[in-house]
mmCIF file of C-alpha atoms in Angstrom:
data_model
loop_
_atom_site.group_PDB
_atom_site.id
_atom_site.type_symbol
_atom_site.label_atom_id
_atom_site.label_comp_id
_atom_site.label_asym_id
_atom_site.label_seq_id
_atom_site.Cartn_x
_atom_site.Cartn_y
_atom_site.Cartn_z
ATOM 1 C CA ALA A 1 -0.022 0.054 -0.091
ATOM 2 C CA LEU A 2 1.840 3.059 -1.360
ATOM 3 C CA PRO A 3 1.031 6.692 -1.441
ATOM 4 C CA ASP A 4 0.579 8.773 -4.528
ATOM 5 C CA LYS A 5 3.114 8.914 -7.451
ATOM 6 C CA THR A 6 4.248 12.526 -6.815
ATOM 7 C CA SER A 7 7.837 11.183 -6.487
ATOM 8 C CA GLU A 8 9.847 9.065 -8.977
ATOM 9 C CA ASN A 9 10.911 6.899 -6.028
ATOM 10 C CA TRP A 10 7.318 5.694 -5.245
ATOM 11 C CA VAL A 11 6.765 4.921 -8.857
ATOM 12 C CA LEU A 12 10.017 2.967 -8.887
ATOM 13 C CA ALA A 13 9.246 1.234 -5.774
ATOM 14 C CA GLY A 14 5.876 -0.132 -7.010
ATOM 15 C CA GLY A 15 7.267 -1.708 -10.037
ATOM 16 C CA LEU A 16 10.192 -3.252 -8.060
ATOM 17 C CA PHE A 17 7.621 -4.707 -5.582
ATOM 18 C CA GLU A 18 5.500 -6.291 -8.284
ATOM 19 C CA ASP A 19 8.520 -7.859 -9.896
ATOM 20 C CA GLY A 20 10.313 -8.767 -6.695
ATOM 21 C CA LEU A 21 7.406 -10.373 -5.024
ATOM 22 C CA GLU A 22 6.644 -12.401 -8.129
ATOM 23 C CA ALA A 23 10.075 -13.610 -8.532
ATOM 24 C CA ALA A 24 10.291 -14.573 -4.752
ATOM 25 C CA GLY A 25 7.096 -16.717 -5.221
ATOM 26 C CA PHE A 26 4.621 -14.513 -3.531
ATOM 27 C CA LYS A 27 1.306 -13.504 -4.583
ATOM 28 C CA GLY A 28 1.605 -9.639 -4.480
ATOM 29 C CA ASP A 29 -0.910 -6.792 -4.592
ATOM 30 C CA VAL A 30 0.497 -3.242 -5.080
ATOM 31 C CA GLN A 31 -1.867 -0.363 -4.739
ATOM 32 C CA TYR A 32 -1.461 3.435 -4.655
ATOM 33 C CA ALA A 33 -3.594 5.926 -2.875
ATOM 34 C CA PRO A 34 -4.710 8.722 -5.130
ATOM 35 C CA ALA A 35 -2.889 12.148 -5.428
ATOM 36 C CA SER A 36 -5.798 14.049 -3.870
ATOM 37 C CA ASN A 37 -4.375 13.917 -0.591
ATOM 38 C CA THR A 38 -7.329 11.942 0.830
ATOM 39 C CA VAL A 39 -6.314 9.278 3.309
ATOM 40 C CA ALA A 40 -9.736 7.385 2.958
ATOM 41 C CA GLU A 41 -8.635 5.500 -0.107
ATOM 42 C CA GLN A 42 -5.531 4.096 1.451
ATOM 43 C CA GLN A 43 -7.516 3.166 4.604
ATOM 44 C CA ASN A 44 -9.981 1.253 2.445
ATOM 45 C CA GLN A 45 -7.126 -0.390 0.388
ATOM 46 C CA ILE A 46 -5.574 -1.800 3.610
ATOM 47 C CA SER A 47 -8.774 -2.971 5.003
ATOM 48 C CA ALA A 48 -9.449 -4.860 1.716
ATOM 49 C CA MET A 49 -6.010 -6.427 1.832
ATOM 50 C CA VAL A 50 -6.668 -7.782 5.346
ATOM 51 C CA THR A 51 -10.136 -9.062 4.206
ATOM 52 C CA ASN A 52 -8.629 -10.710 1.045
ATOM 53 C CA GLY A 53 -6.185 -12.678 3.229
ATOM 54 C CA ALA A 54 -2.881 -10.760 3.260
ATOM 55 C CA LYS A 55 -0.229 -12.214 5.594
ATOM 56 C CA VAL A 56 2.130 -9.253 5.417
ATOM 57 C CA ILE A 57 1.195 -5.580 4.483
ATOM 58 C CA VAL A 58 4.019 -3.127 3.424
ATOM 59 C CA ILE A 59 2.756 0.444 3.968
ATOM 60 C CA GLY A 60 4.156 3.609 2.516
ATOM 61 C CA ALA A 61 1.762 5.762 4.521
ATOM 62 C CA LYS A 62 -0.317 8.496 2.990
ATOM 63 C CA ASP A 63 -0.815 9.877 6.491
ATOM 64 C CA GLY A 64 1.022 7.858 9.165
ATOM 65 C CA LYS A 65 -1.218 9.166 11.900
ATOM 66 C CA GLN A 66 -4.651 7.943 10.500
ATOM 67 C CA LEU A 67 -4.069 4.164 10.041
ATOM 68 C CA GLY A 68 -4.838 2.874 13.631
ATOM 69 C CA THR A 69 -8.212 1.468 12.933
ATOM 70 C CA GLN A 70 -7.006 -0.514 9.901
ATOM 71 C CA LEU A 71 -3.819 -1.805 11.585
ATOM 72 C CA GLN A 72 -5.915 -2.943 14.599
ATOM 73 C CA GLN A 73 -8.066 -5.002 12.041
ATOM 74 C CA ALA A 74 -4.713 -6.249 10.717
ATOM 75 C CA ALA A 75 -3.456 -7.252 14.056
ATOM 76 C CA ASP A 76 -6.577 -8.929 14.960
ATOM 77 C CA ALA A 77 -6.182 -11.087 11.734
ATOM 78 C CA GLY A 78 -2.661 -11.912 12.515
ATOM 79 C CA VAL A 79 -1.250 -9.722 9.723
ATOM 80 C CA LYS A 80 2.318 -8.431 10.016
ATOM 81 C CA ILE A 81 2.907 -4.851 9.216
ATOM 82 C CA ILE A 82 5.936 -3.361 7.781
ATOM 83 C CA ALA A 83 6.203 0.464 7.647
ATOM 84 C CA TYR A 84 8.077 1.334 4.483
ATOM 85 C CA ASP A 85 9.992 4.510 4.197
ATOM 86 C CA ARG A 86 7.556 6.418 6.454
ATOM 87 C CA LEU A 87 7.004 5.634 10.132
ATOM 88 C CA ILE A 88 3.447 4.778 11.111
ATOM 89 C CA GLU A 89 2.485 6.654 14.229
ATOM 90 C CA ASN A 90 0.276 6.295 17.396
ATOM 91 C CA THR A 91 -0.376 2.563 17.100
ATOM 92 C CA GLU A 92 1.241 -0.429 18.577
ATOM 93 C CA ASN A 93 0.332 -2.506 15.533
ATOM 94 C CA VAL A 94 3.462 -1.862 13.485
ATOM 95 C CA ASP A 95 5.832 -4.633 13.601
ATOM 96 C CA TYR A 96 8.951 -3.256 11.629
ATOM 97 C CA TYR A 97 10.172 -0.154 9.974
ATOM 98 C CA VAL A 98 12.529 -0.257 6.981
ATOM 99 C CA ALA A 99 13.932 2.984 5.659
ATOM 100 C CA PHE A 100 17.069 5.009 5.094
ATOM 101 C CA ASP A 101 18.360 6.689 8.220
ATOM 102 C CA ASN A 102 16.260 9.774 7.911
ATOM 103 C CA PHE A 103 17.783 11.733 10.667
ATOM 104 C CA LYS A 104 21.145 11.300 8.837
ATOM 105 C CA VAL A 105 19.492 12.509 5.621
ATOM 106 C CA GLY A 106 18.710 15.749 7.438
ATOM 107 C CA GLN A 107 22.244 16.088 8.919
ATOM 108 C CA LEU A 108 23.638 15.460 5.436
ATOM 109 C CA GLN A 109 21.407 18.208 4.057
ATOM 110 C CA GLY A 110 22.456 20.656 6.613
ATOM 111 C CA GLU A 111 26.208 19.975 6.023
ATOM 112 C CA ALA A 112 25.577 20.231 2.255
ATOM 113 C CA LEU A 113 24.070 23.605 2.796
ATOM 114 C CA LEU A 114 26.978 24.844 4.764
ATOM 115 C CA GLU A 115 29.460 23.510 2.295
ATOM 116 C CA GLY A 116 27.704 25.094 -0.697
ATOM 117 C CA LEU A 117 27.322 28.475 0.863
ATOM 118 C CA GLU A 118 31.078 28.535 1.358
ATOM 119 C CA ALA A 119 31.775 27.383 -2.235
ATOM 120 C CA ARG A 120 29.105 29.259 -4.173
ATOM 121 C CA SER A 121 27.939 32.516 -2.453
ATOM 122 C CA GLY A 122 31.019 34.505 -3.398
ATOM 123 C CA HIS A 123 31.243 36.114 0.029
ATOM 124 C CA ALA A 124 32.017 35.325 3.708
ATOM 125 C CA ALA A 125 29.432 34.793 6.377
ATOM 126 C CA PRO A 126 27.046 35.797 7.419
ATOM 127 C CA TRP A 127 24.671 34.044 4.782
ATOM 128 C CA ASN A 128 20.958 34.686 4.325
ATOM 129 C CA ILE A 129 19.058 31.334 4.158
ATOM 130 C CA GLU A 130 15.616 30.033 4.191
ATOM 131 C CA LEU A 131 14.152 26.842 5.491
ATOM 132 C CA PHE A 132 11.657 24.489 4.000
ATOM 133 C CA SER A 133 10.267 21.146 5.380
ATOM 134 C CA GLY A 134 7.996 18.507 4.017
ATOM 135 C CA SER A 135 4.292 17.644 4.673
ATOM 136 C CA PRO A 136 3.000 17.728 8.193
ATOM 137 C CA ASP A 137 1.192 14.511 7.743
ATOM 138 C CA ASP A 138 4.638 12.572 6.830
ATOM 139 C CA ALA A 139 6.458 11.577 10.016
ATOM 140 C CA ASN A 140 9.672 11.826 8.051
ATOM 141 C CA SER A 141 9.219 15.608 7.604
ATOM 142 C CA ALA A 142 10.118 16.414 11.154
ATOM 143 C CA VAL A 143 12.964 13.717 11.250
ATOM 144 C CA PHE A 144 14.614 15.482 8.160
ATOM 145 C CA PHE A 145 14.173 18.949 9.643
ATOM 146 C CA ASP A 146 15.448 18.035 13.063
ATOM 147 C CA GLY A 147 18.495 16.352 11.548
ATOM 148 C CA ALA A 148 19.270 19.421 9.472
ATOM 149 C CA MET A 149 18.579 21.805 12.369
ATOM 150 C CA GLU A 150 21.075 19.905 14.515
ATOM 151 C CA VAL A 151 23.642 21.073 12.176
ATOM 152 C CA LEU A 152 22.264 24.525 11.234
ATOM 153 C CA GLN A 153 20.805 25.883 14.530
ATOM 154 C CA PRO A 154 24.277 26.394 16.077
ATOM 155 C CA LYS A 155 25.243 28.407 13.043
ATOM 156 C CA ILE A 156 22.014 30.397 13.302
ATOM 157 C CA ASP A 157 22.684 31.049 16.998
ATOM 158 C CA ASP A 158 26.281 32.368 16.412
ATOM 159 C CA GLY A 159 25.276 34.528 13.373
ATOM 160 C CA THR A 160 26.842 32.593 10.671
ATOM 161 C CA LEU A 161 23.474 32.003 9.222
ATOM 162 C CA VAL A 162 20.540 34.403 9.104
ATOM 163 C CA VAL A 163 17.005 33.279 8.402
ATOM 164 C CA ALA A 164 15.951 36.736 7.059
ATOM 165 C CA SER A 165 12.228 35.954 6.948
ATOM 166 C CA GLY A 166 12.260 34.905 10.616
ATOM 167 C CA GLN A 167 10.354 31.645 9.625
ATOM 168 C CA THR A 168 12.344 28.915 11.592
ATOM 169 C CA ASP A 169 9.621 26.960 13.150
ATOM 170 C CA ILE A 170 8.575 23.597 11.314
ATOM 171 C CA ALA A 171 5.009 24.804 11.316
ATOM 172 C CA GLN A 172 6.025 27.868 9.297
ATOM 173 C CA THR A 173 8.452 25.915 6.985
ATOM 174 C CA ALA A 174 6.033 23.062 6.229
ATOM 175 C CA THR A 175 4.927 22.139 2.558
ATOM 176 C CA GLN A 176 1.553 20.624 2.692
ATOM 177 C CA GLY A 177 1.349 17.404 0.490
ATOM 178 C CA TRP A 178 4.886 17.726 -0.568
ATOM 179 C CA GLU A 179 3.394 19.804 -3.389
ATOM 180 C CA ALA A 180 5.745 21.726 -5.587
ATOM 181 C CA GLU A 181 3.224 24.507 -6.144
ATOM 182 C CA ASN A 182 3.015 25.045 -2.488
ATOM 183 C CA ALA A 183 6.692 25.512 -2.057
ATOM 184 C CA GLN A 184 6.988 27.782 -5.050
ATOM 185 C CA SER A 185 4.195 29.926 -3.675
ATOM 186 C CA ARG A 186 5.790 30.210 -0.355
ATOM 187 C CA MET A 187 9.194 30.969 -1.879
ATOM 188 C CA ASP A 188 7.573 33.713 -4.125
ATOM 189 C CA SER A 189 6.207 35.371 -0.947
ATOM 190 C CA ILE A 190 9.404 35.138 0.907
ATOM 191 C CA LEU A 191 11.406 36.583 -2.022
ATOM 192 C CA THR A 192 8.953 39.400 -2.410
ATOM 193 C CA SER A 193 8.723 40.324 1.314
ATOM 194 C CA THR A 194 12.338 39.863 2.298
ATOM 195 C CA TYR A 195 14.764 39.760 -0.664
ATOM 196 C CA SER A 196 13.549 42.568 -2.955
ATOM 197 C CA SER A 197 17.011 44.306 -2.283
ATOM 198 C CA ALA A 198 18.774 41.704 -0.380
ATOM 199 C CA GLU A 199 20.438 38.592 -1.726
ATOM 200 C CA ILE A 200 19.503 34.970 -0.663
ATOM 201 C CA ASP A 201 22.434 32.528 -0.362
ATOM 202 C CA GLY A 202 20.875 29.250 0.370
ATOM 203 C CA VAL A 203 17.678 27.337 0.850
ATOM 204 C CA LEU A 204 17.263 24.160 2.956
ATOM 205 C CA SER A 205 14.948 22.059 0.717
ATOM 206 C CA PRO A 206 13.946 18.542 1.987
ATOM 207 C CA ASN A 207 13.570 16.845 -1.387
ATOM 208 C CA ASP A 208 14.149 17.399 -5.138
ATOM 209 C CA ASN A 209 10.681 18.019 -6.128
ATOM 210 C CA LEU A 210 10.552 21.071 -3.815
ATOM 211 C CA ALA A 211 13.964 22.197 -4.614
ATOM 212 C CA ARG A 212 13.130 22.582 -8.392
ATOM 213 C CA ALA A 213 10.037 24.570 -7.438
ATOM 214 C CA ILE A 214 12.262 26.813 -5.067
ATOM 215 C CA ILE A 215 14.838 27.183 -7.967
ATOM 216 C CA THR A 216 11.976 28.228 -10.426
ATOM 217 C CA SER A 217 10.877 30.924 -8.027
ATOM 218 C CA ALA A 218 14.390 32.339 -7.550
ATOM 219 C CA LYS A 219 14.973 32.463 -11.266
ATOM 220 C CA GLN A 220 11.644 34.160 -11.919
ATOM 221 C CA ALA A 221 12.696 36.753 -9.314
ATOM 222 C CA GLY A 222 15.904 37.451 -11.148
ATOM 223 C CA LYS A 223 18.184 35.650 -8.721
ATOM 224 C CA ASP A 224 21.443 34.173 -9.884
ATOM 225 C CA ILE A 225 20.735 30.507 -8.986
ATOM 226 C CA THR A 226 24.336 29.415 -9.581
ATOM 227 C CA LYS A 227 25.256 31.464 -6.407
ATOM 228 C CA ILE A 228 22.346 30.116 -4.371
ATOM 229 C CA THR A 229 22.860 26.717 -2.561
ATOM 230 C CA VAL A 230 19.642 24.628 -2.687
ATOM 231 C CA THR A 231 19.579 21.131 -1.214
ATOM 232 C CA GLY A 232 17.314 18.244 -2.035
ATOM 233 C CA GLN A 233 16.707 14.530 -1.774
ATOM 234 C CA ASP A 234 15.727 11.459 -3.722
ATOM 235 C CA SER A 235 18.071 11.888 -6.770
ATOM 236 C CA GLU A 236 15.203 12.456 -9.226
ATOM 237 C CA VAL A 237 16.364 12.622 -12.787
ATOM 238 C CA GLU A 238 15.592 16.446 -13.498
ATOM 239 C CA SER A 239 17.444 17.279 -10.239
ATOM 240 C CA VAL A 240 20.529 15.260 -11.142
ATOM 241 C CA LYS A 241 20.460 17.115 -14.446
ATOM 242 C CA SER A 242 20.158 20.365 -12.575
ATOM 243 C CA ILE A 243 23.090 19.411 -10.340
ATOM 244 C CA MET A 244 25.256 18.732 -13.233
ATOM 245 C CA ALA A 245 24.218 22.106 -14.864
ATOM 246 C CA GLY A 246 25.416 23.905 -11.808
ATOM 247 C CA GLU A 247 21.917 24.961 -10.537
ATOM 248 C CA GLN A 248 20.577 22.641 -7.611
ATOM 249 C CA TYR A 249 23.657 22.005 -5.273
ATOM 250 C CA SER A 250 22.968 18.574 -3.697
ATOM 251 C CA THR A 251 20.637 15.781 -3.435
ATOM 252 C CA ILE A 252 20.486 12.653 -1.384
ATOM 253 C CA PHE A 253 20.814 9.186 -2.962
ATOM 254 C CA LYS A 254 18.525 6.609 -1.369
ATOM 255 C CA ASP A 255 18.737 3.616 -3.524
ATOM 256 C CA THR A 256 15.245 2.435 -3.940
ATOM 257 C CA VAL A 257 16.436 -0.953 -5.313
ATOM 258 C CA ALA A 258 18.246 -1.578 -2.095
ATOM 259 C CA LEU A 259 15.313 -0.623 0.073
ATOM 260 C CA VAL A 260 12.836 -2.777 -1.766
ATOM 261 C CA ASP A 261 15.414 -5.676 -1.572
ATOM 262 C CA GLU A 262 15.658 -5.204 2.199
ATOM 263 C CA THR A 263 11.903 -5.218 2.405
ATOM 264 C CA LEU A 264 11.517 -8.385 0.363
ATOM 265 C CA ALA A 265 14.216 -9.916 2.677
ATOM 266 C CA MET A 266 12.048 -9.135 5.719
ATOM 267 C CA ILE A 267 8.886 -10.642 4.140
ATOM 268 C CA THR A 268 10.779 -13.775 3.209
ATOM 269 C CA ALA A 269 12.021 -14.058 6.775
ATOM 270 C CA LEU A 270 8.423 -13.628 8.107
ATOM 271 C CA GLN A 271 7.214 -16.345 5.703
ATOM 272 C CA LYS A 272 9.837 -18.704 7.167
ATOM 273 C CA GLY A 273 8.985 -18.019 10.657
ATOM 274 C CA GLU A 274 12.140 -16.119 11.326
ATOM 275 C CA GLU A 275 12.955 -12.674 12.772
ATOM 276 C CA PRO A 276 13.696 -10.083 10.025
ATOM 277 C CA THR A 277 17.038 -8.235 10.244
ATOM 278 C CA VAL A 278 16.892 -4.946 12.206
ATOM 279 C CA ASN A 279 19.820 -2.674 13.251
ATOM 280 C CA ASP A 280 18.001 -0.010 15.335
ATOM 281 C CA THR A 281 15.705 -0.776 18.296
ATOM 282 C CA GLU A 282 15.949 2.520 19.922
ATOM 283 C CA SER A 283 15.345 5.434 17.780
ATOM 284 C CA TYR A 284 11.962 5.172 16.235
ATOM 285 C CA ASP A 285 9.327 5.922 18.915
ATOM 286 C CA ASN A 286 5.885 6.232 17.098
ATOM 287 C CA GLY A 287 4.151 7.712 20.156
ATOM 288 C CA VAL A 288 3.136 4.206 21.508
ATOM 289 C CA LYS A 289 6.078 1.963 20.896
ATOM 290 C CA ILE A 290 9.647 1.755 19.734
ATOM 291 C CA VAL A 291 9.421 0.186 16.297
ATOM 292 C CA PRO A 292 12.333 -2.166 15.401
ATOM 293 C CA ALA A 293 13.929 -0.659 12.309
ATOM 294 C CA ASN A 294 16.230 -1.741 9.532
ATOM 295 C CA LEU A 295 18.035 1.373 8.312
ATOM 296 C CA LEU A 296 20.014 1.918 5.250
ATOM 297 C CA VAL A 297 22.743 4.491 4.760
ATOM 298 C CA PRO A 298 22.043 7.551 2.637
ATOM 299 C CA VAL A 299 24.596 9.274 0.373
ATOM 300 C CA ILE A 300 25.049 12.964 -0.264
ATOM 301 C CA VAL A 301 25.566 13.906 -3.918
ATOM 302 C CA THR A 302 26.927 16.964 -5.425
ATOM 303 C CA LYS A 303 28.428 17.505 -8.856
ATOM 304 C CA GLU A 304 31.747 16.669 -7.512
ATOM 305 C CA ASN A 305 30.899 13.006 -6.567
ATOM 306 C CA ALA A 306 27.878 12.377 -8.824
ATOM 307 C CA ALA A 307 29.748 10.102 -11.299
ATOM 308 C CA GLU A 308 30.944 7.987 -8.435
ATOM 309 C CA ALA A 309 27.623 7.826 -6.525
ATOM 310 C CA TYR A 310 25.593 6.820 -9.390
ATOM 311 C CA ALA A 311 28.264 4.625 -11.280
ATOM 312 C CA ASP A 312 26.131 1.492 -10.908
ATOM 313 C CA ASP A 313 22.677 3.327 -11.763
ATOM 314 C CA PRO A 314 21.677 2.614 -15.292
ATOM 315 C CA THR A 315 19.441 5.827 -15.318
ATOM 316 C CA LEU A 316 21.456 8.349 -13.311
ATOM 317 C CA GLY A 317 25.020 7.258 -14.098
ATOM 318 C CA PRO A 318 24.724 8.484 -17.822
ATOM 319 C CA LEU A 319 23.598 11.845 -16.782
ATOM 320 C CA THR A 320 26.884 12.361 -14.970
ATOM 321 C CA LYS A 321 29.153 11.778 -17.969
#
């Protein structure tokens, strides 16, 4: 049960699950919730999966706070639940979590922002930056933001970084639905209100989709995007092209193939009556329980290391030549 197809990685994951489940001898059923930001369809899909006899349900949550009723139904039927990429909150009926280390993702984004400011801005600190975070209904949004702010907050406190708009709280920085138009609209407003005569040096963007919207806004406002550091995540094709063109500064490579493979290995272990591999039993508190997690390691990518990072990727590798 996957969310909408607004990210290339969700589309890729669906295809990999269909192929991987069949190859492993399982009867798979891969469904997406619609892009209309309604949770009801995914709730209905999960309920139907339970009714139709699913033994394991992998969930990329549309809204990880609104699946309690469906997961209670699953638990009552003996169904194992694997939260995929997004933590499911406020229920004890989540058995495992498989994802990249999302706090580390945020830390890497913060570090990349600092590195890019030094390399691209053309001047010494202080640097003017703005902060964007993901959708408030996605538990990962706060994890990304907290990881980044662990790196950035000390630099804001000592004056190295200046958030000129004053919008530093996650409620102010959130981007509903991870929708690009929402990020672009907010960036337009910030540039109009704060940067009509000042220069903006960097933007913390939580993913590539929003990064491209932020870059579009800056270009339309007449800003030199080659001097502005914009972070990202997901290694989407258009953003990798943008990085190689010297526009977007960085992205995060989270190998969807590896993540699906780890999920399939967990399903196979459960089918054999074994305990799936986990490597973190302390970090992911969903509000009711600590969910055992299998975390993969993300990789920061800039123009300098893109060829190495994507060397084995048949789609992204050629873009770096």
